[in-house]
Coordinates of C-alpha atoms and ligand atoms in Angstrom, one line a residue:
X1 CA 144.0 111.0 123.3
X2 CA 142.0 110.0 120.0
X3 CA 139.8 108.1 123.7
X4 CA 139.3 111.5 125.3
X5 CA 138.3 113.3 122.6
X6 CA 135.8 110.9 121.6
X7 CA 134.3 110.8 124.7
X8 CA 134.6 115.5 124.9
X9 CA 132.5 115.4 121.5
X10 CA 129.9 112.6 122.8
X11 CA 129.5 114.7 126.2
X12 CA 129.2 118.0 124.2
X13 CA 126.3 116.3 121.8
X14 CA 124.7 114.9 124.5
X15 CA 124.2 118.3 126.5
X16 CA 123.2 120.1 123.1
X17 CA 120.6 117.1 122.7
X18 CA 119.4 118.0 126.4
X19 CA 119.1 120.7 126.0
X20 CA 117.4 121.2 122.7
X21 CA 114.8 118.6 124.1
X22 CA 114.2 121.0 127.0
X23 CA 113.9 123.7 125.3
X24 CA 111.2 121.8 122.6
X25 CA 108.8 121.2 125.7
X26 CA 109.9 124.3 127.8
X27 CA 106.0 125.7 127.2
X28 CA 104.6 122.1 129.3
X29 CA 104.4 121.7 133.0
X30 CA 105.9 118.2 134.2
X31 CA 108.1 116.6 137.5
X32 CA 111.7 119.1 137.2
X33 CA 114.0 115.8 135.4
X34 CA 111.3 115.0 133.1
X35 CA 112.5 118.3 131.4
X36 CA 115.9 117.1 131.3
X37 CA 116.5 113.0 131.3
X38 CA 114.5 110.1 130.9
X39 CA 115.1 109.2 135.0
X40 CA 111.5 110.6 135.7
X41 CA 109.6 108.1 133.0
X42 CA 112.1 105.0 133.0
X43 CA 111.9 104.9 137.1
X44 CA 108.6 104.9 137.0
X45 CA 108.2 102.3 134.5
X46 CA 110.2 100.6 136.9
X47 CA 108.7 101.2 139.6
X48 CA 105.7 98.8 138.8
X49 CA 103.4 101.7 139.3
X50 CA 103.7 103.8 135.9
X51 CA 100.1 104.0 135.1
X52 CA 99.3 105.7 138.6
X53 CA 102.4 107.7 138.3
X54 CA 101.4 109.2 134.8
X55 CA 97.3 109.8 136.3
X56 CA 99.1 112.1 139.0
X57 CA 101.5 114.0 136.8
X58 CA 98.1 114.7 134.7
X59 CA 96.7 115.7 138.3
X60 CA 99.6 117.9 139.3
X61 CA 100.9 119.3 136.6
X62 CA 98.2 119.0 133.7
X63 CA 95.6 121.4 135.4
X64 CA 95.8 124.6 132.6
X65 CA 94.5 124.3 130.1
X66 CA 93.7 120.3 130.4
X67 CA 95.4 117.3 132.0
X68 CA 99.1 117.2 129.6
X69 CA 102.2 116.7 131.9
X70 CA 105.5 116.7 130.4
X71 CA 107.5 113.1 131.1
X72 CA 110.8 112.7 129.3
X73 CA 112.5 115.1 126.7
X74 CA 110.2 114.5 123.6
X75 CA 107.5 113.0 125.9
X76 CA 103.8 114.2 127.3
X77 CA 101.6 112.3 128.4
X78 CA 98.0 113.0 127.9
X79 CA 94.7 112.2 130.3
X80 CA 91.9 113.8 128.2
X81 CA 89.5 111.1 126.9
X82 CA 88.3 113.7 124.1
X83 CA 91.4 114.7 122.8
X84 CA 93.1 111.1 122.9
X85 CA 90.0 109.9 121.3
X86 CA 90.9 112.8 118.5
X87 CA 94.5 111.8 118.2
X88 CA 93.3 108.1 117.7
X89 CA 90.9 108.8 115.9
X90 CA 90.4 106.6 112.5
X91 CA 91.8 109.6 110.3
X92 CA 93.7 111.5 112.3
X93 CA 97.6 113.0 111.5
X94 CA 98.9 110.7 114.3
X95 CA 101.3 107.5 114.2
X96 CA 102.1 105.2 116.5
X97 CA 105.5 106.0 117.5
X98 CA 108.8 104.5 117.1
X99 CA 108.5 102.7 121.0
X100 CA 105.9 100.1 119.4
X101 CA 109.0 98.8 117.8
X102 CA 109.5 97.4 121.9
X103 CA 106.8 95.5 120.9
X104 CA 108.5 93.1 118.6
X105 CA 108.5 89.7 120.5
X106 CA 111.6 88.7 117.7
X107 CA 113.4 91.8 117.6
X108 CA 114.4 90.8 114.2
X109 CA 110.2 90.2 112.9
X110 CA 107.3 93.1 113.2
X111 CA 104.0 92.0 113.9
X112 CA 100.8 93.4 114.8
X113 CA 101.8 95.5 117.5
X114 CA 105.0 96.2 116.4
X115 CA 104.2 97.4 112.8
X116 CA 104.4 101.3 112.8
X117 CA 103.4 101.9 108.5
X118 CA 100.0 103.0 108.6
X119 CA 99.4 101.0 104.9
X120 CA 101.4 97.7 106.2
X121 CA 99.2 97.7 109.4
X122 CA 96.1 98.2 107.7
X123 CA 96.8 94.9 105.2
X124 CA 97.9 92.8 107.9
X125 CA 94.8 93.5 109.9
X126 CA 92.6 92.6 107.0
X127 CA 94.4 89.3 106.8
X128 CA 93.9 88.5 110.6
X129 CA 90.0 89.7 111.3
X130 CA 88.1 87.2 110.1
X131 CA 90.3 84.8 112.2
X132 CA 90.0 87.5 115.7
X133 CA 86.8 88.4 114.8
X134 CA 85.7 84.7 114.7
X135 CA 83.6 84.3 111.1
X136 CA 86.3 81.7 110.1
X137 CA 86.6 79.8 113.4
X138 CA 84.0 77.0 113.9
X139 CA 83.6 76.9 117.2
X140 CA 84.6 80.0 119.4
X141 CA 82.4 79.8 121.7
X142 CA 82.5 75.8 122.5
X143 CA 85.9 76.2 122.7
X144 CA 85.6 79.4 125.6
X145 CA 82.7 77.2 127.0
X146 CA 84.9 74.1 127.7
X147 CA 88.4 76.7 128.9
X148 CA 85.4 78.2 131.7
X149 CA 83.9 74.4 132.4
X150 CA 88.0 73.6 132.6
X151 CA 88.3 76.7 135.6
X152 CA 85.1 75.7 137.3
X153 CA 86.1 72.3 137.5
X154 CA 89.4 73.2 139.1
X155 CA 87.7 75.2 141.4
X156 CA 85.2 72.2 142.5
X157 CA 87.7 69.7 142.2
X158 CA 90.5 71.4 144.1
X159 CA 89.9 74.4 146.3
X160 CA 86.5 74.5 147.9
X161 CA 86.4 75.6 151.5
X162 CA 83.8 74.1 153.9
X163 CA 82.8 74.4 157.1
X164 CA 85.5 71.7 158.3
X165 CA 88.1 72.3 155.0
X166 CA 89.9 75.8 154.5
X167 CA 91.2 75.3 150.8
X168 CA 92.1 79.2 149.8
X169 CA 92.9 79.9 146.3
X170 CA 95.6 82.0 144.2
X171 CA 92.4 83.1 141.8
X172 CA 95.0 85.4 139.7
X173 CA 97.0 82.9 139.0
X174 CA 93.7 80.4 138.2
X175 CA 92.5 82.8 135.9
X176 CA 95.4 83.4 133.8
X177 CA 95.7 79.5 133.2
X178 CA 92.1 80.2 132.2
X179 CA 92.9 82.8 129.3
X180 CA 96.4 80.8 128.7
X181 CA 94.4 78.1 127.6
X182 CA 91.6 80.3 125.9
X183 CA 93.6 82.1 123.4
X184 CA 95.7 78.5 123.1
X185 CA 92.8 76.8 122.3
X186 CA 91.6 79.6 119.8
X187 CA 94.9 80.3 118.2
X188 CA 96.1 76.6 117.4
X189 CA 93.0 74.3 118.0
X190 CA 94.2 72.6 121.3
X191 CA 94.7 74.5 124.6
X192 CA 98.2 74.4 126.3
X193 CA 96.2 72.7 129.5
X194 CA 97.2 75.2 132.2
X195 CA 93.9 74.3 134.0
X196 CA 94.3 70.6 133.6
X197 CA 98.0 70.9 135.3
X198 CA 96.9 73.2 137.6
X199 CA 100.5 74.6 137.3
X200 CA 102.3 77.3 135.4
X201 CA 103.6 75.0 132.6
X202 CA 107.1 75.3 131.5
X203 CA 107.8 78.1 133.4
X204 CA 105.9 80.7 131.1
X205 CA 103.9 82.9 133.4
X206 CA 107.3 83.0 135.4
X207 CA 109.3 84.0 133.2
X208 CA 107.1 86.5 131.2
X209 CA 106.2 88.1 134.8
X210 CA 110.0 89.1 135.0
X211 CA 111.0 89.8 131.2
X212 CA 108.1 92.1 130.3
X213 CA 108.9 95.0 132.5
X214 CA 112.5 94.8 130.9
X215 CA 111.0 94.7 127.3
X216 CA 108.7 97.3 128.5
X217 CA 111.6 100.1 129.9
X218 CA 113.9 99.3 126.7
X219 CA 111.0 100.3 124.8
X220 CA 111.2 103.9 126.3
X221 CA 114.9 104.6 125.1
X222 CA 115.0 104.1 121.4
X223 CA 119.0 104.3 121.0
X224 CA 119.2 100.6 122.7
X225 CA 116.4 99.7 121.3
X226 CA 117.6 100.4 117.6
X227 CA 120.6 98.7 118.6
X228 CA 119.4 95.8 120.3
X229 CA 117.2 95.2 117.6
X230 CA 120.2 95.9 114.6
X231 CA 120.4 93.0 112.3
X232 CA 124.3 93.3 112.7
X233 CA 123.7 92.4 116.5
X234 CA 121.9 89.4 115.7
X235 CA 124.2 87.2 117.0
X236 CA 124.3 88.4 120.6
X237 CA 120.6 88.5 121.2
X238 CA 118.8 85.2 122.2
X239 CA 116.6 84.1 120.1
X240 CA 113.4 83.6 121.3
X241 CA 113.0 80.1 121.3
X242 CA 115.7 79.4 123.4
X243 CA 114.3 81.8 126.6
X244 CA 113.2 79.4 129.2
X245 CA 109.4 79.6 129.7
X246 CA 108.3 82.3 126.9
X247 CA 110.7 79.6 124.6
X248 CA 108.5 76.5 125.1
X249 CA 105.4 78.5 124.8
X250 CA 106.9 79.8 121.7
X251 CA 107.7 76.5 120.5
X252 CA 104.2 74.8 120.8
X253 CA 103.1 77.8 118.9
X254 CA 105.8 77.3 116.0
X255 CA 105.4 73.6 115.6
X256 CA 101.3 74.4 115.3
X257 CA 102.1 76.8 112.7
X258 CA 104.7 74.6 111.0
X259 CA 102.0 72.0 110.3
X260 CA 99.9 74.1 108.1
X261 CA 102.5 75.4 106.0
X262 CA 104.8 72.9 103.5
X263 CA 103.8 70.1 101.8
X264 CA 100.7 68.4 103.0
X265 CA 99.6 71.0 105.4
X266 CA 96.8 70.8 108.1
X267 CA 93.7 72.5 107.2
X268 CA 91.7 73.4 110.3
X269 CA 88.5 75.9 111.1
X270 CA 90.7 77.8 114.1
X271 CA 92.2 81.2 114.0
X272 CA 95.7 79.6 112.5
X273 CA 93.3 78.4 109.9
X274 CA 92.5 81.6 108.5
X275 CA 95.4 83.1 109.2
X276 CA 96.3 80.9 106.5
X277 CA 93.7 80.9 104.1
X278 CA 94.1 84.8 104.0
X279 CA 97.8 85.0 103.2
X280 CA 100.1 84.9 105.9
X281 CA 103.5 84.1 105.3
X282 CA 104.7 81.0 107.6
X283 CA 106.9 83.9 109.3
X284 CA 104.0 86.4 110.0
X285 CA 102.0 83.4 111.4
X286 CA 104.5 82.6 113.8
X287 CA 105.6 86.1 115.1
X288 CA 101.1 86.6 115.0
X289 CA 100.5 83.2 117.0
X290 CA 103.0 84.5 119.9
X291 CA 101.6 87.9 120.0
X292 CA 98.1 86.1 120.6
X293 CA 99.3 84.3 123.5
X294 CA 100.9 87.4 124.9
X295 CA 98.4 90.0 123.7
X296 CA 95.5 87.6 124.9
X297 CA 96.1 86.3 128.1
X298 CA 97.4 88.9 130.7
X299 CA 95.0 91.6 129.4
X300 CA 91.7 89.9 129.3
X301 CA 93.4 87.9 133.4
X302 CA 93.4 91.4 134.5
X303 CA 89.7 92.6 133.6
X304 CA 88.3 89.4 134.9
X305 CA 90.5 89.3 138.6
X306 CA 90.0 93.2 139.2
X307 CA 86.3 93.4 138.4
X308 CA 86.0 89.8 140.6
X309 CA 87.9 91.7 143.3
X310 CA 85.3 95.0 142.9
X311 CA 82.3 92.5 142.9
X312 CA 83.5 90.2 145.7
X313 CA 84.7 93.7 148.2
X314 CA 81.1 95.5 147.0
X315 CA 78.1 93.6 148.9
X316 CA 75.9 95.9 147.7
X317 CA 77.1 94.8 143.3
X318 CA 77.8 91.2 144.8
X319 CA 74.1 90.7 146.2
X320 CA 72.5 92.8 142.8
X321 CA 74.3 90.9 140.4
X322 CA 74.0 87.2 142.1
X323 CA 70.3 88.1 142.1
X324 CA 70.0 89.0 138.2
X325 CA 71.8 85.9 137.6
X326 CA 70.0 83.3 139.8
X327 CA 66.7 85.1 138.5
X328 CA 67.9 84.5 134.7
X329 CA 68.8 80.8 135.2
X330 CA 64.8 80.3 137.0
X331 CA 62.9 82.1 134.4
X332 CA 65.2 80.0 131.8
X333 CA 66.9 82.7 130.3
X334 CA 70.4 81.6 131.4
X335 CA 71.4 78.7 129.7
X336 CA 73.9 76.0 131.1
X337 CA 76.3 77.3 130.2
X338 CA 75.6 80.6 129.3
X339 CA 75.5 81.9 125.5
X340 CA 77.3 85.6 124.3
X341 CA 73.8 86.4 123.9
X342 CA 72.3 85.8 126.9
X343 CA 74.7 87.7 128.7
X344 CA 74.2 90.5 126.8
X345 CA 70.5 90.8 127.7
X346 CA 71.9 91.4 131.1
X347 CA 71.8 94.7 131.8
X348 CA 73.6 94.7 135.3
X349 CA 76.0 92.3 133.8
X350 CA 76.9 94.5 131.4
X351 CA 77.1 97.7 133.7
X352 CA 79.2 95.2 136.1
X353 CA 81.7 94.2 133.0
X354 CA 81.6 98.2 132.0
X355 CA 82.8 99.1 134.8
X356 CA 85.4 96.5 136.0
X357 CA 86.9 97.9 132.6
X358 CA 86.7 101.5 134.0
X359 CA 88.1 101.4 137.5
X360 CA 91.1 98.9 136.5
X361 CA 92.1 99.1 132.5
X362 CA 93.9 96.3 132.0
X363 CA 95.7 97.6 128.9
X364 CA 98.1 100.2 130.3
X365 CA 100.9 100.3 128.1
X366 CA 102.1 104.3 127.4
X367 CA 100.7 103.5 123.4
X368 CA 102.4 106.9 122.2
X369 CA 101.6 108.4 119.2
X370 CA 103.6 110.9 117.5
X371 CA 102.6 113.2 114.5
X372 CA 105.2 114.8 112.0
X373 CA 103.9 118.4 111.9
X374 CA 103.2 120.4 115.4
X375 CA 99.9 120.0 116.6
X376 CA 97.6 121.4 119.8
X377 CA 96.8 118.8 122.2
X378 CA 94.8 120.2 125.2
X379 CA 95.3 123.8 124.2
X380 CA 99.2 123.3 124.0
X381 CA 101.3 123.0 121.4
X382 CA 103.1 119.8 120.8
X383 CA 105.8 119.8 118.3
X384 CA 105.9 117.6 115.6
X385 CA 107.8 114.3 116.6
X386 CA 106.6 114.3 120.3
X387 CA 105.4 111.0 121.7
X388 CA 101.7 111.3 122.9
X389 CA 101.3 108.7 125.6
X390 CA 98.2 108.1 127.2
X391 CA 96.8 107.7 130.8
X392 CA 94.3 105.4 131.1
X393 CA 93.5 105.9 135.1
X394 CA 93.2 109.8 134.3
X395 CA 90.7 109.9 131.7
X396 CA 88.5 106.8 133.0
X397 CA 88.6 107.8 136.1
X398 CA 87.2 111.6 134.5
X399 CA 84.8 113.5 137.2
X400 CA 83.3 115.0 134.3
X401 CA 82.5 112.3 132.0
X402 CA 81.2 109.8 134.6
X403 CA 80.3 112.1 137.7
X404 CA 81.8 113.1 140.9
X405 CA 81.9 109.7 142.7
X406 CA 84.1 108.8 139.7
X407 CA 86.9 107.1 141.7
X408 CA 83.8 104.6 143.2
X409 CA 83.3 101.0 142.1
X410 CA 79.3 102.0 141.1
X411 CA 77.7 100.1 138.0
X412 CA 74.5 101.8 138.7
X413 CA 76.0 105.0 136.7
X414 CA 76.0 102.7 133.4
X415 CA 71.9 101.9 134.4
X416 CA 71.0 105.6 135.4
X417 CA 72.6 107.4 132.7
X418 CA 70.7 105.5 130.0
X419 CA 67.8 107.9 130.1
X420 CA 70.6 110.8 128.6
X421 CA 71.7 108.8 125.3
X422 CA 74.3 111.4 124.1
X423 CA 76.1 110.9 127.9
X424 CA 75.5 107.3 127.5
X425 CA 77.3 107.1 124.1
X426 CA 79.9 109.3 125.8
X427 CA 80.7 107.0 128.6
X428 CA 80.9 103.9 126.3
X429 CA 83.3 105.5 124.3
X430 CA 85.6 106.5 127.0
X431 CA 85.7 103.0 128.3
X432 CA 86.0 101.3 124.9
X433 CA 89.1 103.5 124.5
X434 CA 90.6 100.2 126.8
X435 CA 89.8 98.2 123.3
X436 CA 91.9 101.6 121.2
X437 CA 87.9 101.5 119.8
X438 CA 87.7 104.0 117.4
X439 CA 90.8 103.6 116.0
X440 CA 93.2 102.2 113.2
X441 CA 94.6 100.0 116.1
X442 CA 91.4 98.5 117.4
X443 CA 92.6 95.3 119.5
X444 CA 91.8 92.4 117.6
X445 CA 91.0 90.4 120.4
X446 CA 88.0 92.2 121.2
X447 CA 84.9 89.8 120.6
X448 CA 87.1 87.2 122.5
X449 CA 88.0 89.0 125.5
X450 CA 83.9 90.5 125.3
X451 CA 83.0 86.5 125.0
X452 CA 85.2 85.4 128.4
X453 CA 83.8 88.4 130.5
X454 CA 80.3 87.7 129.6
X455 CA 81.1 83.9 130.5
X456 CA 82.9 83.9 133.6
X457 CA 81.4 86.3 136.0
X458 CA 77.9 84.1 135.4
X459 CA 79.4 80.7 135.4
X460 CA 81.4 81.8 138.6
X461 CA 78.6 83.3 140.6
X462 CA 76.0 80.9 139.6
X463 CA 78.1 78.1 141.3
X464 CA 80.3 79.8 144.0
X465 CA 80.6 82.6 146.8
X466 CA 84.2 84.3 147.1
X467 CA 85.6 85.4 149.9
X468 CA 89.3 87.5 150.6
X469 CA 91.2 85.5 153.2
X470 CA 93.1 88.8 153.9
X471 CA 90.6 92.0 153.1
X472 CA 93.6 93.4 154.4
X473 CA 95.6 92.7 151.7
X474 CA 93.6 91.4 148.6
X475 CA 96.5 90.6 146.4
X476 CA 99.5 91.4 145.1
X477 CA 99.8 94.0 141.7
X478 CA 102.5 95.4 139.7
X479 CA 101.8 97.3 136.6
X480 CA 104.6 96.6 134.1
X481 CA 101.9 98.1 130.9
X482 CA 100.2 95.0 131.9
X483 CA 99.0 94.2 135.2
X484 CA 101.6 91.0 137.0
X485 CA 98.9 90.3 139.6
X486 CA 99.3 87.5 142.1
X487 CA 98.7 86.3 145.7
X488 CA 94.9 87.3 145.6
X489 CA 93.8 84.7 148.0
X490 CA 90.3 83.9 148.0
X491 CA 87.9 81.2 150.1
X492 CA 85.7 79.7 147.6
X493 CA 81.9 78.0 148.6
X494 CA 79.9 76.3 146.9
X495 CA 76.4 78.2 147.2
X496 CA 73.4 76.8 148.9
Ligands
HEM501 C1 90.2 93.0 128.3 C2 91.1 92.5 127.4 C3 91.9 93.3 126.4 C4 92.2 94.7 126.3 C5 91.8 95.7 127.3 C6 92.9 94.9 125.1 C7 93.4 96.1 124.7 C8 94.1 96.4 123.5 C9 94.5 97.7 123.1 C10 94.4 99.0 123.8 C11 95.1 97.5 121.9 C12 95.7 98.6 121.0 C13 97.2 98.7 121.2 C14 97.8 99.8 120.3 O1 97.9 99.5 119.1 O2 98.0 100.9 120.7 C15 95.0 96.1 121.6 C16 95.5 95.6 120.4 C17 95.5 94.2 120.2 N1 94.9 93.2 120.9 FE1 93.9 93.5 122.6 N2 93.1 93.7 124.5 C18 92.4 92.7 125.2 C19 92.3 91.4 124.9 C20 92.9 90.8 123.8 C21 92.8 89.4 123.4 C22 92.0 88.4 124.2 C23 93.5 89.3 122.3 C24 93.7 88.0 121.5 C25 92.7 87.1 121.3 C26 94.0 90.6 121.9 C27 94.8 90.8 120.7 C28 95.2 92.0 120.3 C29 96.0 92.2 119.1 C30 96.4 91.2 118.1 C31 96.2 93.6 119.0 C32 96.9 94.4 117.9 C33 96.0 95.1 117.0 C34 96.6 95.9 115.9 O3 97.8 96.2 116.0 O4 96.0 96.2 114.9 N3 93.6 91.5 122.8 N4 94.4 95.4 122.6

């Protein structure tokens, strides 16, 4: 009896709770069960797809007065680069919302991403930039130098195709050993050596590829979360060590960090280093150091395979930017390799890298905010304690901030619009949105990920001419807030 009327009062709450969440967003257009249950926004997490899904229920429902859809009860998303860049914005009345608490790799320990107080973010980022931003790390860029000598060296040693040898190549998967054993290498002062094994060590990539979209969809439904992450539950939930794959990965990083805490710790000039030297706690250094390996590889992969794949299926970009290169390297401005700087004196380089970013964001994620008084977003009011996500392939992909060929691969628009500096600035600040530019949550990892684009595309192209072996089917791509990209099978050459 005492059974049945537990379960009458739990149905009757959760109908009133439905229906007072329906009623909150009745004003906002969205898909019919969006209004109702989370079905609409949890399947389509699910569904390896969510970032498309959310840029067309901007398109079909979001038309008046601006692209805001309604996704879950308590949930819009938002495609408007203006307005997101307002409700990011440095000083605005918005907070990330309680789904960044998905983001805890420990569910038990915040970091970074993870840390919703606006005061407790802000000192914890001034203890990790000078480490990110790379004034306390000797040698950043020898150390991304040797990680894109490391990948061209696999390339040469391993998989090139000649006339007599057909030797294709997984490049997705060869460019996330690359940024493995970047942000390994940067982080704790050795790489993991992905490159050198030519193999996905211990399991990581593997395992990451099928726990991520499950870390992902809990993070939409804050009841389990909450209890999942409930000190009382501790003992059920696995600790993180002991998850085959991420758990090795996570090991290498805790050993590095135990050796420069204790008694006669190591004192080195790499990110770790200043981690230390500006006040981490041995426990914020280890939840930080996995965060980097997470936050740092399968973001930066991503930007690097999808603009290769827009360079290597655009003859037109291929030929322009091959020739800017191989012109660089005979009038000695391209060094061997080539420096940050160099690069950035590349102006079709930099339109190419501008808009890889543009046509395929890499960071995906819904990165909800919420405010605690109502607010207008897009003309509509949004009560206070909605979650604001974003959609990155709505407002990137914006006809009015980067013309009507918008949805085209074209990185002449970066060169043309120079002329019109106030469209110019525009543009750039759409795309550095993909960064969260502009805001209290600027990634960290921004000079590093700038540093690998500006390396690889050169060091590639210089050397080597890619090829799809199936134009038909260039490679394989589920978006899980990251991109899980595989299978993208490519002949490699070495140029005449
Ligand atoms: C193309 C590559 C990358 C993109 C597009 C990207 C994008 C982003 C975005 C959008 C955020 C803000 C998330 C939020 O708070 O809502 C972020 C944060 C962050 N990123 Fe990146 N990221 C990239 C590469 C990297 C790399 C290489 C690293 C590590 C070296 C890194 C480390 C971080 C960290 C630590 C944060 C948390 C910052 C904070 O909470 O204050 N990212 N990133």
């Amino acid at each position: 009896m005492a059974a049945l009327v537990g379960i009458a009062t739990l149905a009757v709450y959760l109908v009133i709770d439905r229906v007072r969440g329906h009623s909150r967003l009745r004003h906002i257009p969205g898909p019919f069960w969006a209004g109702w249950t989370d079905i609409w926004m949890l399947s389509a997490q699910l569904s390896g797809r969510m970032c498309f899904l959310l840029a067309e229920a901007n398109d079909k429902y979001g038309k008046v007065p601006g692209p805001i859809a309604k996704i879950a009860p308590g949930w819009v998303v938002c495609g408007d680069g203006d307005e997101l860049r307002r409700i990011w914005g440095v000083r605005s009345a918005w907070q990330r919302s309680y789904w960044y608490r998905g983001l805890r790799f420990d569910p038990h320990k915040d970091n970074a991403f993870s840390t919703l107080d606006d005061q407790a973010h802000e000192r914890l980022r001034s203890k990790l930039m000078p480490g990110y931003g790379g004034k306390d790390v000797d040698d950043l860029h020898d150390q991304i130098d040797k990680q894109v000598a490391g990948l061209v060296s696999l390339l040469e040693t391993k998989y090139l195709s000649t006339d007599t040898e057909f030797r294709p190549v997984d490049l997705a998967r060869k460019v996330q050993y690359f940024t493995l054993d970047v942000i390994s290498a940067l982080a704790f002062g050795k790489e993991l050596g992905y490159l050198a094994a030519d193999d996905d060590l211990h399991g990581y990539i593997k395992t990451t590829e099928s726990t991520l979209p499950i870390m992902l969809a809990t993070a939409l439904v804050p009841w389990f979360l909450y209890t999942i992450q409930s000190p009382r539950l501790k003992w059920l939930i696995p600790n993180v060590r002991s998850i085959v794959g991420i758990g090795t990965v996570v090991g290498v990083a805790y050993d590095a960090v135990a050796e420069r805490y204790g008694d006669e710790p190591l004192v080195k000039r790499d990110m770790l280093g200043s981690f230390v030297r500006h006040g981490l706690t041995k426990e914020e250094a280890e939840a930080e150091t996995v965060v980097q390996i997470i936050a740092g590889s399968d973001t930066s992969a991503t930007a690097i395979r999808s603009t290769l794949l827009f360079i290597i299926t655009n003859p037109r970009v291929y030929r322009r930017l091959q020739a800017e290169i191989d012109e660089g390297v005979r009038e000695g401005r391209i060094s061997s390799p080539i420096t940050d700087a160099e690069a950035r004196e590349l102006p079709y380089l930099q339109a190419v890298i501008r808009e890889g970013l543009r046509m395929w964001p890499p960071a995906t994620a819904v990165l909800p905010k919420v405010s605690n008084t109502d607010q207008v977003v897009c003309g509509v009011r949004i009560p206070a304690g909605t979650n604001v996500a974003w959609a990155p392939f709505s407002f990137l992909r914006s006809k009015k901030t980067f013309g009507d060929d918008a949805i085209v691969f074209r990185p002449e628009r970066w060169l043309h619009v120079e002329s019109d500096p106030a469209r110019h600035r525009l543009m750039d600040q759409t795309v550095m949105m993909e960064f969260a530019s502009g805001s209290r949550w600027e990634c960290l990892g921004k000079t590093v990920a700038q540093i690998e684009l500006n390396k690889t595309y050169v060091e590639l192209l210089r050397r080597f001419d890619f090829s799809l072996v199936d134009p038909t089917k260039p490679w394989t791509s589920y978006n899980a807030a990251v991109f899980i990209q595989s299978d993208m099978n490519v002949v490699v050459t070495l140029r005449e």
